[in-house]
Amino acid sequence: MNMRPPMKKLKVATASLSGCFGCHMSLLDIDERLLELAKLVDFDKSPITDIKECGPCDIALIEGAVCNSENVHVLRELRKNCKMLVAVGACAITGGLPAQRNRFDVGDILERCYCDMPGAQTRVPDDPELPLLLDKVYPLNEIVRVDYFIPGCPPSGDALWKYLTDLISGRMPRLDYQSFRFD
Amino acid sequence: MTDIPNTFNLDGEPIRFEPGETILQAALKAGHFIPHLCFSPEFKPHGSCKLCIVVVNNRTGSSCAMKALPGLEVQSDTPDLNHRRRTLLQMLFVEGNHFCPGCEKSGNCKLQALAYDLEMFNDHFTHFFQPREVDASHPDFFLDRNRCINCELCVRASRDVDGKDVFGLAGRGRNSHLVVNSPSGKLGDSTFAKGDKAAEVCPVGALLPKGQGFKKPIGARLYDNAPISQSFGVKEEV
């Protein structure tokens, strides 16, 4: 018998590091195509699932830049477990608007926010539960190797759909001119 | 003796030129786009951005500085040259703070439009994140040096057209930056005025009018619908 073997569904993990969740909202913006996506992939660790530890995955979609120690931990976890790591959005690719803090001293910023503002507390939160901020905001590719980049702030739903379906079907991802945006 | 026709070949197509013109000038006049940032037909060539790189008779050079000669074989739109251009763009992007999502020039910016056209997906290199000074001392204009690409178009416009000599480059190497010719070094203390030619030539978001940002709806901006290679003659309406 000439039976086609059932196609193995790809596993996808997603994460938001120092992101605004806008790129995830843009992913939801593919609307009813989400049902099609659900036929093609299973989601592993992601803000839209309840999985706490990342298992072996095919694709990691990561929005947001790296701004604190926990971001580094999550980023390395996904890099270790995923075959393809995709930087999604301006923050993940360039540091984005959060990287505008890079011209200031991180200690000064914390004191300004937690001590100097009217009605603020009197000290910078120091509970060990809280991850420490890094000296600067870093794009993903300055911490781990990144395989693919989807530009945009956020990338449009159409851009994400085009890029993901290209990736899933093994094509070299391309974006048409209308979908290619940095803003 | 026969006359040699004043044409050269650009990517296999014949381009007519007037004697004395550069390859880039002749190509743009004939409607053939070669990527460029620091060149403007209204000013003398500068040669700093290197995006107009071409191969002429198997030698590489800047088409804005090379004179057109009869019979030259010029290559511009090749995968290799476009790859080099993309690398140059990435170098410009990491060297400054090009946070397009928060820039008033986004959609009207030549640097961004070239990055779109050449499909620059990432910045590749390590970002410099240099803290450069922002000058908002002028009542009508502000200067964000973090976005400046040192093309010197404002320098040339102020010197050659306005006759004011307001701008210049100072410093060396990666510390090279735009300075303002006034006792305090501030734009507000210079003779710069909003009607100046220098006020309209900045190809990026470095020298911008105040209180004008985000006027055009997304979709109606200069490079929203057509890539710069197809719309390079069009000017931004101010």
mmCIF file with all atom_site columns, N, CA and C in Angstrom, chain A residues 90 93-103 136-139 141-142 146 148-153 163 173-178 180-183, chain B residues 93 99-102 106-107 112-113 115-117 119-134 146 221 223-228:
data_model
loop_
_atom_site.group_PDB
_atom_site.id
_atom_site.type_symbol
_atom_site.label_atom_id
_atom_site.label_alt_id
_atom_site.label_comp_id
_atom_site.label_asym_id
_atom_site.label_entity_id
_atom_site.label_seq_id
_atom_site.pdbx_PDB_ins_code
_atom_site.Cartn_x
_atom_site.Cartn_y
_atom_site.Cartn_z
_atom_site.occupancy
_atom_site.B_iso_or_equiv
_atom_site.pdbx_formal_charge
_atom_site.auth_seq_id
_atom_site.auth_comp_id
_atom_site.auth_asym_id
_atom_site.auth_atom_id
_atom_site.pdbx_PDB_model_num
ATOM 1   N N  . ALA A 1 90  ? 11.166 44.433 16.670 1.00 0.00 ? 90  ALA A N  1
ATOM 2   C CA . ALA A 1 90  ? 12.295 45.370 16.766 1.00 0.00 ? 90  ALA A CA 1
ATOM 3   C C  . ALA A 1 90  ? 13.113 45.155 18.039 1.00 0.00 ? 90  ALA A C  1
ATOM 4   N N  . ILE A 1 93  ? 15.448 42.187 17.789 1.00 0.00 ? 93  ILE A N  1
ATOM 5   C CA . ILE A 1 93  ? 16.440 42.316 16.727 1.00 0.00 ? 93  ILE A CA 1
ATOM 6   C C  . ILE A 1 93  ? 17.464 43.410 17.032 1.00 0.00 ? 93  ILE A C  1
ATOM 7   N N  . THR A 1 94  ? 16.973 44.562 17.539 1.00 0.00 ? 94  THR A N  1
ATOM 8   C CA . THR A 1 94  ? 17.886 45.703 17.718 1.00 0.00 ? 94  THR A CA 1
ATOM 9   C C  . THR A 1 94  ? 17.964 46.209 19.155 1.00 0.00 ? 94  THR A C  1
ATOM 10  N N  . GLY A 1 95  ? 17.183 45.632 20.059 1.00 0.00 ? 95  GLY A N  1
ATOM 11  C CA . GLY A 1 95  ? 17.068 46.208 21.402 1.00 0.00 ? 95  GLY A CA 1
ATOM 12  C C  . GLY A 1 95  ? 15.807 47.045 21.513 1.00 0.00 ? 95  GLY A C  1
ATOM 13  N N  . GLY A 1 96  ? 15.423 47.659 20.390 1.00 0.00 ? 96  GLY A N  1
ATOM 14  C CA . GLY A 1 96  ? 14.164 48.393 20.308 1.00 0.00 ? 96  GLY A CA 1
ATOM 15  C C  . GLY A 1 96  ? 14.116 49.615 21.205 1.00 0.00 ? 96  GLY A C  1
ATOM 16  N N  . LEU A 1 97  ? 12.922 50.122 21.390 1.00 0.00 ? 97  LEU A N  1
ATOM 17  C CA . LEU A 1 97  ? 12.764 51.334 22.195 1.00 0.00 ? 97  LEU A CA 1
ATOM 18  C C  . LEU A 1 97  ? 13.269 51.163 23.627 1.00 0.00 ? 97  LEU A C  1
ATOM 19  N N  . PRO A 1 98  ? 13.120 49.962 24.264 1.00 0.00 ? 98  PRO A N  1
ATOM 20  C CA . PRO A 1 98  ? 13.678 49.831 25.622 1.00 0.00 ? 98  PRO A CA 1
ATOM 21  C C  . PRO A 1 98  ? 15.174 50.124 25.673 1.00 0.00 ? 98  PRO A C  1
ATOM 22  N N  . ALA A 1 99  ? 15.876 49.911 24.569 1.00 0.00 ? 99  ALA A N  1
ATOM 23  C CA . ALA A 1 99  ? 17.326 50.134 24.557 1.00 0.00 ? 99  ALA A CA 1
ATOM 24  C C  . ALA A 1 99  ? 17.673 51.614 24.631 1.00 0.00 ? 99  ALA A C  1
ATOM 25  N N  . GLN A 1 100 ? 16.669 52.457 24.611 1.00 0.00 ? 100 GLN A N  1
ATOM 26  C CA . GLN A 1 100 ? 16.959 53.886 24.801 1.00 0.00 ? 100 GLN A CA 1
ATOM 27  C C  . GLN A 1 100 ? 17.447 54.165 26.214 1.00 0.00 ? 100 GLN A C  1
ATOM 28  N N  . ARG A 1 101 ? 17.281 53.174 27.114 1.00 0.00 ? 101 ARG A N  1
ATOM 29  C CA . ARG A 1 101 ? 17.840 53.362 28.453 1.00 0.00 ? 101 ARG A CA 1
ATOM 30  C C  . ARG A 1 101 ? 19.348 53.166 28.482 1.00 0.00 ? 101 ARG A C  1
ATOM 31  N N  . ASN A 1 102 ? 19.911 52.678 27.353 1.00 0.00 ? 102 ASN A N  1
ATOM 32  C CA . ASN A 1 102 ? 21.336 52.359 27.347 1.00 0.00 ? 102 ASN A CA 1
ATOM 33  C C  . ASN A 1 102 ? 22.242 53.577 27.489 1.00 0.00 ? 102 ASN A C  1
ATOM 34  N N  . ARG A 1 103 ? 21.692 54.763 27.276 1.00 0.00 ? 103 ARG A N  1
ATOM 35  C CA . ARG A 1 103 ? 22.537 55.941 27.433 1.00 0.00 ? 103 ARG A CA 1
ATOM 36  C C  . ARG A 1 103 ? 22.612 56.367 28.905 1.00 0.00 ? 103 ARG A C  1
ATOM 37  N N  . LYS A 1 136 ? 22.846 46.995 30.363 1.00 0.00 ? 136 LYS A N  1
ATOM 38  C CA . LYS A 1 136 ? 22.253 47.526 29.140 1.00 0.00 ? 136 LYS A CA 1
ATOM 39  C C  . LYS A 1 136 ? 21.164 46.593 28.655 1.00 0.00 ? 136 LYS A C  1
ATOM 40  N N  . VAL A 1 137 ? 20.361 47.073 27.716 1.00 0.00 ? 137 VAL A N  1
ATOM 41  C CA . VAL A 1 137 ? 19.393 46.226 27.023 1.00 0.00 ? 137 VAL A CA 1
ATOM 42  C C  . VAL A 1 137 ? 20.089 45.667 25.779 1.00 0.00 ? 137 VAL A C  1
ATOM 43  N N  . TYR A 1 138 ? 20.045 44.346 25.605 1.00 0.00 ? 138 TYR A N  1
ATOM 44  C CA . TYR A 1 138 ? 20.762 43.710 24.502 1.00 0.00 ? 138 TYR A CA 1
ATOM 45  C C  . TYR A 1 138 ? 19.801 43.052 23.514 1.00 0.00 ? 138 TYR A C  1
ATOM 46  N N  . PRO A 1 139 ? 20.096 43.159 22.225 1.00 0.00 ? 139 PRO A N  1
ATOM 47  C CA . PRO A 1 139 ? 19.353 42.358 21.241 1.00 0.00 ? 139 PRO A CA 1
ATOM 48  C C  . PRO A 1 139 ? 19.698 40.877 21.441 1.00 0.00 ? 139 PRO A C  1
ATOM 49  N N  . ASN A 1 141 ? 20.713 38.557 19.471 1.00 0.00 ? 141 ASN A N  1
ATOM 50  C CA . ASN A 1 141 ? 21.895 37.986 18.812 1.00 0.00 ? 141 ASN A CA 1
ATOM 51  C C  . ASN A 1 141 ? 23.199 38.430 19.459 1.00 0.00 ? 141 ASN A C  1
ATOM 52  N N  . GLU A 1 142 ? 23.115 39.274 20.498 1.00 0.00 ? 142 GLU A N  1
ATOM 53  C CA . GLU A 1 142 ? 24.335 39.581 21.239 1.00 0.00 ? 142 GLU A CA 1
ATOM 54  C C  . GLU A 1 142 ? 24.471 38.654 22.450 1.00 0.00 ? 142 GLU A C  1
ATOM 55  N N  . VAL A 1 146 ? 21.135 33.481 16.684 1.00 0.00 ? 146 VAL A N  1
ATOM 56  C CA . VAL A 1 146 ? 19.758 33.611 16.211 1.00 0.00 ? 146 VAL A CA 1
ATOM 57  C C  . VAL A 1 146 ? 19.703 33.159 14.758 1.00 0.00 ? 146 VAL A C  1
ATOM 58  N N  . TYR A 1 148 ? 16.750 33.258 12.618 1.00 0.00 ? 148 TYR A N  1
ATOM 59  C CA . TYR A 1 148 ? 15.911 34.060 11.727 1.00 0.00 ? 148 TYR A CA 1
ATOM 60  C C  . TYR A 1 148 ? 15.423 35.316 12.436 1.00 0.00 ? 148 TYR A C  1
ATOM 61  N N  . PHE A 1 149 ? 15.100 36.317 11.645 1.00 0.00 ? 149 PHE A N  1
ATOM 62  C CA . PHE A 1 149 ? 14.656 37.607 12.177 1.00 0.00 ? 149 PHE A CA 1
ATOM 63  C C  . PHE A 1 149 ? 13.388 38.048 11.450 1.00 0.00 ? 149 PHE A C  1
ATOM 64  N N  . ILE A 1 150 ? 12.368 38.443 12.202 1.00 0.00 ? 150 ILE A N  1
ATOM 65  C CA . ILE A 1 150 ? 11.154 38.994 11.586 1.00 0.00 ? 150 ILE A CA 1
ATOM 66  C C  . ILE A 1 150 ? 11.024 40.444 12.038 1.00 0.00 ? 150 ILE A C  1
ATOM 67  N N  . PRO A 1 151 ? 11.358 41.408 11.172 1.00 0.00 ? 151 PRO A N  1
ATOM 68  C CA . PRO A 1 151 ? 11.338 42.806 11.599 1.00 0.00 ? 151 PRO A CA 1
ATOM 69  C C  . PRO A 1 151 ? 9.923  43.356 11.740 1.00 0.00 ? 151 PRO A C  1
ATOM 70  N N  . GLY A 1 152 ? 9.815  44.463 12.466 1.00 0.00 ? 152 GLY A N  1
ATOM 71  C CA . GLY A 1 152 ? 8.531  45.128 12.663 1.00 0.00 ? 152 GLY A CA 1
ATOM 72  C C  . GLY A 1 152 ? 8.336  45.476 14.119 1.00 0.00 ? 152 GLY A C  1
ATOM 73  N N  . CYS A 1 153 ? 7.539  46.472 14.397 1.00 0.00 ? 153 CYS A N  1
ATOM 74  C CA . CYS A 1 153 ? 7.255  46.849 15.782 1.00 0.00 ? 153 CYS A CA 1
ATOM 75  C C  . CYS A 1 153 ? 5.758  47.099 15.936 1.00 0.00 ? 153 CYS A C  1
ATOM 76  N N  . TYR A 1 163 ? 5.845  34.483 7.154  1.00 0.00 ? 163 TYR A N  1
ATOM 77  C CA . TYR A 1 163 ? 7.168  34.034 7.584  1.00 0.00 ? 163 TYR A CA 1
ATOM 78  C C  . TYR A 1 163 ? 7.096  32.636 8.193  1.00 0.00 ? 163 TYR A C  1
ATOM 79  N N  . PRO A 1 173 ? 12.404 31.960 4.159  1.00 0.00 ? 173 PRO A N  1
ATOM 80  C CA . PRO A 1 173 ? 11.369 32.968 4.412  1.00 0.00 ? 173 PRO A CA 1
ATOM 81  C C  . PRO A 1 173 ? 11.655 34.287 3.683  1.00 0.00 ? 173 PRO A C  1
ATOM 82  N N  . ARG A 1 174 ? 10.614 34.832 3.093  1.00 0.00 ? 174 ARG A N  1
ATOM 83  C CA . ARG A 1 174 ? 10.694 36.155 2.458  1.00 0.00 ? 174 ARG A CA 1
ATOM 84  C C  . ARG A 1 174 ? 9.489  36.962 2.902  1.00 0.00 ? 174 ARG A C  1
ATOM 85  N N  . LEU A 1 175 ? 9.637  38.291 2.887  1.00 0.00 ? 175 LEU A N  1
ATOM 86  C CA . LEU A 1 175 ? 8.494  39.174 3.154  1.00 0.00 ? 175 LEU A CA 1
ATOM 87  C C  . LEU A 1 175 ? 8.337  40.093 1.963  1.00 0.00 ? 175 LEU A C  1
ATOM 88  N N  . ASP A 1 176 ? 7.093  40.344 1.548  1.00 0.00 ? 176 ASP A N  1
ATOM 89  C CA . ASP A 1 176 ? 6.940  41.295 0.441  1.00 0.00 ? 176 ASP A CA 1
ATOM 90  C C  . ASP A 1 176 ? 7.125  42.725 0.970  1.00 0.00 ? 176 ASP A C  1
ATOM 91  N N  . TYR A 1 177 ? 7.219  43.686 0.051  1.00 0.00 ? 177 TYR A N  1
ATOM 92  C CA . TYR A 1 177 ? 7.580  45.046 0.456  1.00 0.00 ? 177 TYR A CA 1
ATOM 93  C C  . TYR A 1 177 ? 6.613  45.620 1.493  1.00 0.00 ? 177 TYR A C  1
ATOM 94  N N  . GLN A 1 178 ? 5.320  45.334 1.321  1.00 0.00 ? 178 GLN A N  1
ATOM 95  C CA . GLN A 1 178 ? 4.322  45.885 2.244  1.00 0.00 ? 178 GLN A CA 1
ATOM 96  C C  . GLN A 1 178 ? 4.498  45.354 3.668  1.00 0.00 ? 178 GLN A C  1
ATOM 97  N N  . PHE A 1 180 ? 7.416  44.329 4.983  1.00 0.00 ? 180 PHE A N  1
ATOM 98  C CA . PHE A 1 180 ? 8.762  44.568 5.498  1.00 0.00 ? 180 PHE A CA 1
ATOM 99  C C  . PHE A 1 180 ? 8.802  45.920 6.183  1.00 0.00 ? 180 PHE A C  1
ATOM 100 N N  . ARG A 1 181 ? 8.715  45.931 7.501  1.00 0.00 ? 181 ARG A N  1
ATOM 101 C CA . ARG A 1 181 ? 8.639  47.190 8.247  1.00 0.00 ? 181 ARG A CA 1
ATOM 102 C C  . ARG A 1 181 ? 9.518  47.136 9.488  1.00 0.00 ? 181 ARG A C  1
ATOM 103 N N  . PHE A 1 182 ? 10.119 48.274 9.818  1.00 0.00 ? 182 PHE A N  1
ATOM 104 C CA . PHE A 1 182 ? 10.845 48.373 11.083 1.00 0.00 ? 182 PHE A CA 1
ATOM 105 C C  . PHE A 1 182 ? 9.999  49.093 12.127 1.00 0.00 ? 182 PHE A C  1
ATOM 106 N N  . ASP A 1 183 ? 8.872  49.702 11.702 1.00 0.00 ? 183 ASP A N  1
ATOM 107 C CA . ASP A 1 183 ? 8.102  50.548 12.629 1.00 0.00 ? 183 ASP A CA 1
ATOM 108 C C  . ASP A 1 183 ? 6.715  49.981 12.907 1.00 0.00 ? 183 ASP A C  1
ATOM 109 N N  . PHE B 2 93  ? 23.396 51.179 10.814 1.00 0.00 ? 93  PHE B N  1
ATOM 110 C CA . PHE B 2 93  ? 22.337 50.975 11.804 1.00 0.00 ? 93  PHE B CA 1
ATOM 111 C C  . PHE B 2 93  ? 22.902 50.737 13.203 1.00 0.00 ? 93  PHE B C  1
ATOM 112 N N  . PHE B 2 99  ? 16.121 53.688 16.260 1.00 0.00 ? 99  PHE B N  1
ATOM 113 C CA . PHE B 2 99  ? 14.904 53.097 16.805 1.00 0.00 ? 99  PHE B CA 1
ATOM 114 C C  . PHE B 2 99  ? 13.724 53.560 15.956 1.00 0.00 ? 99  PHE B C  1
ATOM 115 N N  . CYS B 2 100 ? 13.572 52.938 14.789 1.00 0.00 ? 100 CYS B N  1
ATOM 116 C CA . CYS B 2 100 ? 12.531 53.361 13.847 1.00 0.00 ? 100 CYS B CA 1
ATOM 117 C C  . CYS B 2 100 ? 11.137 53.478 14.485 1.00 0.00 ? 100 CYS B C  1
ATOM 118 N N  . PRO B 2 101 ? 10.727 52.559 15.389 1.00 0.00 ? 101 PRO B N  1
ATOM 119 C CA . PRO B 2 101 ? 9.356  52.640 15.912 1.00 0.00 ? 101 PRO B CA 1
ATOM 120 C C  . PRO B 2 101 ? 9.053  53.968 16.612 1.00 0.00 ? 101 PRO B C  1
ATOM 121 N N  . GLY B 2 102 ? 10.086 54.680 17.055 1.00 0.00 ? 102 GLY B N  1
ATOM 122 C CA . GLY B 2 102 ? 9.828  55.947 17.744 1.00 0.00 ? 102 GLY B CA 1
ATOM 123 C C  . GLY B 2 102 ? 10.388 57.141 17.014 1.00 0.00 ? 102 GLY B C  1
ATOM 124 N N  . SER B 2 106 ? 10.315 57.901 10.275 1.00 0.00 ? 106 SER B N  1
ATOM 125 C CA . SER B 2 106 ? 10.002 56.554 9.798  1.00 0.00 ? 106 SER B CA 1
ATOM 126 C C  . SER B 2 106 ? 8.985  56.611 8.661  1.00 0.00 ? 106 SER B C  1
ATOM 127 N N  . GLY B 2 107 ? 9.271  55.901 7.584  1.00 0.00 ? 107 GLY B N  1
ATOM 128 C CA . GLY B 2 107 ? 8.394  55.918 6.410  1.00 0.00 ? 107 GLY B CA 1
ATOM 129 C C  . GLY B 2 107 ? 8.838  56.941 5.382  1.00 0.00 ? 107 GLY B C  1
ATOM 130 N N  . GLN B 2 112 ? 16.190 53.912 6.046  1.00 0.00 ? 112 GLN B N  1
ATOM 131 C CA . GLN B 2 112 ? 15.219 52.845 6.285  1.00 0.00 ? 112 GLN B CA 1
ATOM 132 C C  . GLN B 2 112 ? 14.715 52.264 4.959  1.00 0.00 ? 112 GLN B C  1
ATOM 133 N N  . ALA B 2 113 ? 14.414 53.168 4.005  1.00 0.00 ? 113 ALA B N  1
ATOM 134 C CA . ALA B 2 113 ? 13.868 52.711 2.720  1.00 0.00 ? 113 ALA B CA 1
ATOM 135 C C  . ALA B 2 113 ? 14.858 51.820 1.982  1.00 0.00 ? 113 ALA B C  1
ATOM 136 N N  . ALA B 2 115 ? 17.128 49.980 3.467  1.00 0.00 ? 115 ALA B N  1
ATOM 137 C CA . ALA B 2 115 ? 17.175 48.717 4.219  1.00 0.00 ? 115 ALA B CA 1
ATOM 138 C C  . ALA B 2 115 ? 15.986 47.831 3.848  1.00 0.00 ? 115 ALA B C  1
ATOM 139 N N  . TYR B 2 116 ? 14.829 48.433 3.633  1.00 0.00 ? 116 TYR B N  1
ATOM 140 C CA . TYR B 2 116 ? 13.666 47.668 3.163  1.00 0.00 ? 116 TYR B CA 1
ATOM 141 C C  . TYR B 2 116 ? 13.947 47.085 1.791  1.00 0.00 ? 116 TYR B C  1
ATOM 142 N N  . ASP B 2 117 ? 14.411 47.958 0.899  1.00 0.00 ? 117 ASP B N  1
ATOM 143 C CA . ASP B 2 117 ? 14.586 47.567 -0.492 1.00 0.00 ? 117 ASP B CA 1
ATOM 144 C C  . ASP B 2 117 ? 15.628 46.459 -0.630 1.00 0.00 ? 117 ASP B C  1
ATOM 145 N N  . GLU B 2 119 ? 16.249 44.308 1.704  1.00 0.00 ? 119 GLU B N  1
ATOM 146 C CA . GLU B 2 119 ? 15.843 43.219 2.600  1.00 0.00 ? 119 GLU B CA 1
ATOM 147 C C  . GLU B 2 119 ? 16.841 42.981 3.725  1.00 0.00 ? 119 GLU B C  1
ATOM 148 N N  . MET B 2 120 ? 17.112 44.039 4.471  1.00 0.00 ? 120 MET B N  1
ATOM 149 C CA . MET B 2 120 ? 17.991 43.920 5.635  1.00 0.00 ? 120 MET B CA 1
ATOM 150 C C  . MET B 2 120 ? 17.160 43.447 6.825  1.00 0.00 ? 120 MET B C  1
ATOM 151 N N  . PHE B 2 121 ? 17.249 42.149 7.132  1.00 0.00 ? 121 PHE B N  1
ATOM 152 C CA . PHE B 2 121 ? 16.401 41.589 8.186  1.00 0.00 ? 121 PHE B CA 1
ATOM 153 C C  . PHE B 2 121 ? 16.918 41.910 9.590  1.00 0.00 ? 121 PHE B C  1
ATOM 154 N N  . ASN B 2 122 ? 18.227 42.098 9.731  1.00 0.00 ? 122 ASN B N  1
ATOM 155 C CA . ASN B 2 122 ? 18.767 42.372 11.072 1.00 0.00 ? 122 ASN B CA 1
ATOM 156 C C  . ASN B 2 122 ? 19.961 43.309 10.987 1.00 0.00 ? 122 ASN B C  1
ATOM 157 N N  . ASP B 2 123 ? 20.445 43.708 12.156 1.00 0.00 ? 123 ASP B N  1
ATOM 158 C CA . ASP B 2 123 ? 21.585 44.625 12.185 1.00 0.00 ? 123 ASP B CA 1
ATOM 159 C C  . ASP B 2 123 ? 22.928 43.890 12.240 1.00 0.00 ? 123 ASP B C  1
ATOM 160 N N  . HIS B 2 124 ? 22.893 42.600 12.446 1.00 0.00 ? 124 HIS B N  1
ATOM 161 C CA . HIS B 2 124 ? 24.036 41.693 12.380 1.00 0.00 ? 124 HIS B CA 1
ATOM 162 C C  . HIS B 2 124 ? 25.164 42.014 13.376 1.00 0.00 ? 124 HIS B C  1
ATOM 163 N N  . PHE B 2 125 ? 25.651 43.251 13.371 1.00 0.00 ? 125 PHE B N  1
ATOM 164 C CA . PHE B 2 125 ? 26.814 43.572 14.200 1.00 0.00 ? 125 PHE B CA 1
ATOM 165 C C  . PHE B 2 125 ? 26.391 43.983 15.616 1.00 0.00 ? 125 PHE B C  1
ATOM 166 N N  . THR B 2 126 ? 27.367 44.029 16.512 1.00 0.00 ? 126 THR B N  1
ATOM 167 C CA . THR B 2 126 ? 27.107 44.473 17.878 1.00 0.00 ? 126 THR B CA 1
ATOM 168 C C  . THR B 2 126 ? 26.813 45.975 17.888 1.00 0.00 ? 126 THR B C  1
ATOM 169 N N  . HIS B 2 127 ? 25.754 46.350 18.562 1.00 0.00 ? 127 HIS B N  1
ATOM 170 C CA . HIS B 2 127 ? 25.372 47.761 18.596 1.00 0.00 ? 127 HIS B CA 1
ATOM 171 C C  . HIS B 2 127 ? 26.366 48.586 19.413 1.00 0.00 ? 127 HIS B C  1
ATOM 172 N N  . PHE B 2 128 ? 26.599 49.808 18.953 1.00 0.00 ? 128 PHE B N  1
ATOM 173 C CA . PHE B 2 128 ? 27.524 50.694 19.668 1.00 0.00 ? 128 PHE B CA 1
ATOM 174 C C  . PHE B 2 128 ? 26.860 51.328 20.890 1.00 0.00 ? 128 PHE B C  1
ATOM 175 N N  . PHE B 2 129 ? 25.589 51.673 20.748 1.00 0.00 ? 129 PHE B N  1
ATOM 176 C CA . PHE B 2 129 ? 24.842 52.406 21.785 1.00 0.00 ? 129 PHE B CA 1
ATOM 177 C C  . PHE B 2 129 ? 25.655 53.582 22.328 1.00 0.00 ? 129 PHE B C  1
ATOM 178 N N  . GLN B 2 130 ? 26.154 54.400 21.435 1.00 0.00 ? 130 GLN B N  1
ATOM 179 C CA . GLN B 2 130 ? 26.941 55.550 21.865 1.00 0.00 ? 130 GLN B CA 1
ATOM 180 C C  . GLN B 2 130 ? 26.020 56.640 22.404 1.00 0.00 ? 130 GLN B C  1
ATOM 181 N N  . PRO B 2 131 ? 26.355 57.221 23.542 1.00 0.00 ? 131 PRO B N  1
ATOM 182 C CA . PRO B 2 131 ? 25.538 58.349 23.995 1.00 0.00 ? 131 PRO B CA 1
ATOM 183 C C  . PRO B 2 131 ? 25.976 59.630 23.283 1.00 0.00 ? 131 PRO B C  1
ATOM 184 N N  . ARG B 2 132 ? 25.175 60.050 22.315 1.00 0.00 ? 132 ARG B N  1
ATOM 185 C CA . ARG B 2 132 ? 25.507 61.279 21.601 1.00 0.00 ? 132 ARG B CA 1
ATOM 186 C C  . ARG B 2 132 ? 24.504 62.357 21.965 1.00 0.00 ? 132 ARG B C  1
ATOM 187 N N  . GLU B 2 133 ? 24.939 63.577 21.837 1.00 0.00 ? 133 GLU B N  1
ATOM 188 C CA . GLU B 2 133 ? 24.146 64.691 22.339 1.00 0.00 ? 133 GLU B CA 1
ATOM 189 C C  . GLU B 2 133 ? 22.952 65.014 21.427 1.00 0.00 ? 133 GLU B C  1
ATOM 190 N N  . VAL B 2 134 ? 21.809 65.271 22.044 1.00 0.00 ? 134 VAL B N  1
ATOM 191 C CA . VAL B 2 134 ? 20.640 65.778 21.328 1.00 0.00 ? 134 VAL B CA 1
ATOM 192 C C  . VAL B 2 134 ? 20.571 67.279 21.590 1.00 0.00 ? 134 VAL B C  1
ATOM 193 N N  . ASN B 2 146 ? 22.224 60.943 17.414 1.00 0.00 ? 146 ASN B N  1
ATOM 194 C CA . ASN B 2 146 ? 22.198 59.474 17.448 1.00 0.00 ? 146 ASN B CA 1
ATOM 195 C C  . ASN B 2 146 ? 21.697 58.882 16.134 1.00 0.00 ? 146 ASN B C  1
ATOM 196 N N  . ARG B 2 221 ? 2.919  57.606 3.663  1.00 0.00 ? 221 ARG B N  1
ATOM 197 C CA . ARG B 2 221 ? 4.259  58.159 3.751  1.00 0.00 ? 221 ARG B CA 1
ATOM 198 C C  . ARG B 2 221 ? 5.042  57.825 2.481  1.00 0.00 ? 221 ARG B C  1
ATOM 199 N N  . TYR B 2 223 ? 7.719  56.225 1.466  1.00 0.00 ? 223 TYR B N  1
ATOM 200 C CA . TYR B 2 223 ? 8.164  54.894 1.018  1.00 0.00 ? 223 TYR B CA 1
ATOM 201 C C  . TYR B 2 223 ? 7.236  53.777 1.484  1.00 0.00 ? 223 TYR B C  1
ATOM 202 N N  . ASP B 2 224 ? 5.996  54.126 1.842  1.00 0.00 ? 224 ASP B N  1
ATOM 203 C CA . ASP B 2 224 ? 5.074  53.107 2.347  1.00 0.00 ? 224 ASP B CA 1
ATOM 204 C C  . ASP B 2 224 ? 4.655  52.111 1.273  1.00 0.00 ? 224 ASP B C  1
ATOM 205 N N  . ASN B 2 225 ? 4.488  52.583 0.067  1.00 0.00 ? 225 ASN B N  1
ATOM 206 C CA . ASN B 2 225 ? 3.909  51.715 -0.957 1.00 0.00 ? 225 ASN B CA 1
ATOM 207 C C  . ASN B 2 225 ? 4.871  51.309 -2.060 1.00 0.00 ? 225 ASN B C  1
ATOM 208 N N  . ALA B 2 226 ? 5.804  52.206 -2.367 1.00 0.00 ? 226 ALA B N  1
ATOM 209 C CA . ALA B 2 226 ? 6.741  51.875 -3.437 1.00 0.00 ? 226 ALA B CA 1
ATOM 210 C C  . ALA B 2 226 ? 8.164  51.922 -2.901 1.00 0.00 ? 226 ALA B C  1
ATOM 211 N N  . PRO B 2 227 ? 8.968  50.905 -3.213 1.00 0.00 ? 227 PRO B N  1
ATOM 212 C CA . PRO B 2 227 ? 10.359 50.924 -2.770 1.00 0.00 ? 227 PRO B CA 1
ATOM 213 C C  . PRO B 2 227 ? 11.107 52.121 -3.344 1.00 0.00 ? 227 PRO B C  1
ATOM 214 N N  . ILE B 2 228 ? 12.166 52.529 -2.650 1.00 0.00 ? 228 ILE B N  1
ATOM 215 C CA . ILE B 2 228 ? 12.918 53.725 -3.041 1.00 0.00 ? 228 ILE B CA 1
ATOM 216 C C  . ILE B 2 228 ? 13.487 53.566 -4.455 1.00 0.00 ? 228 ILE B C  1
#
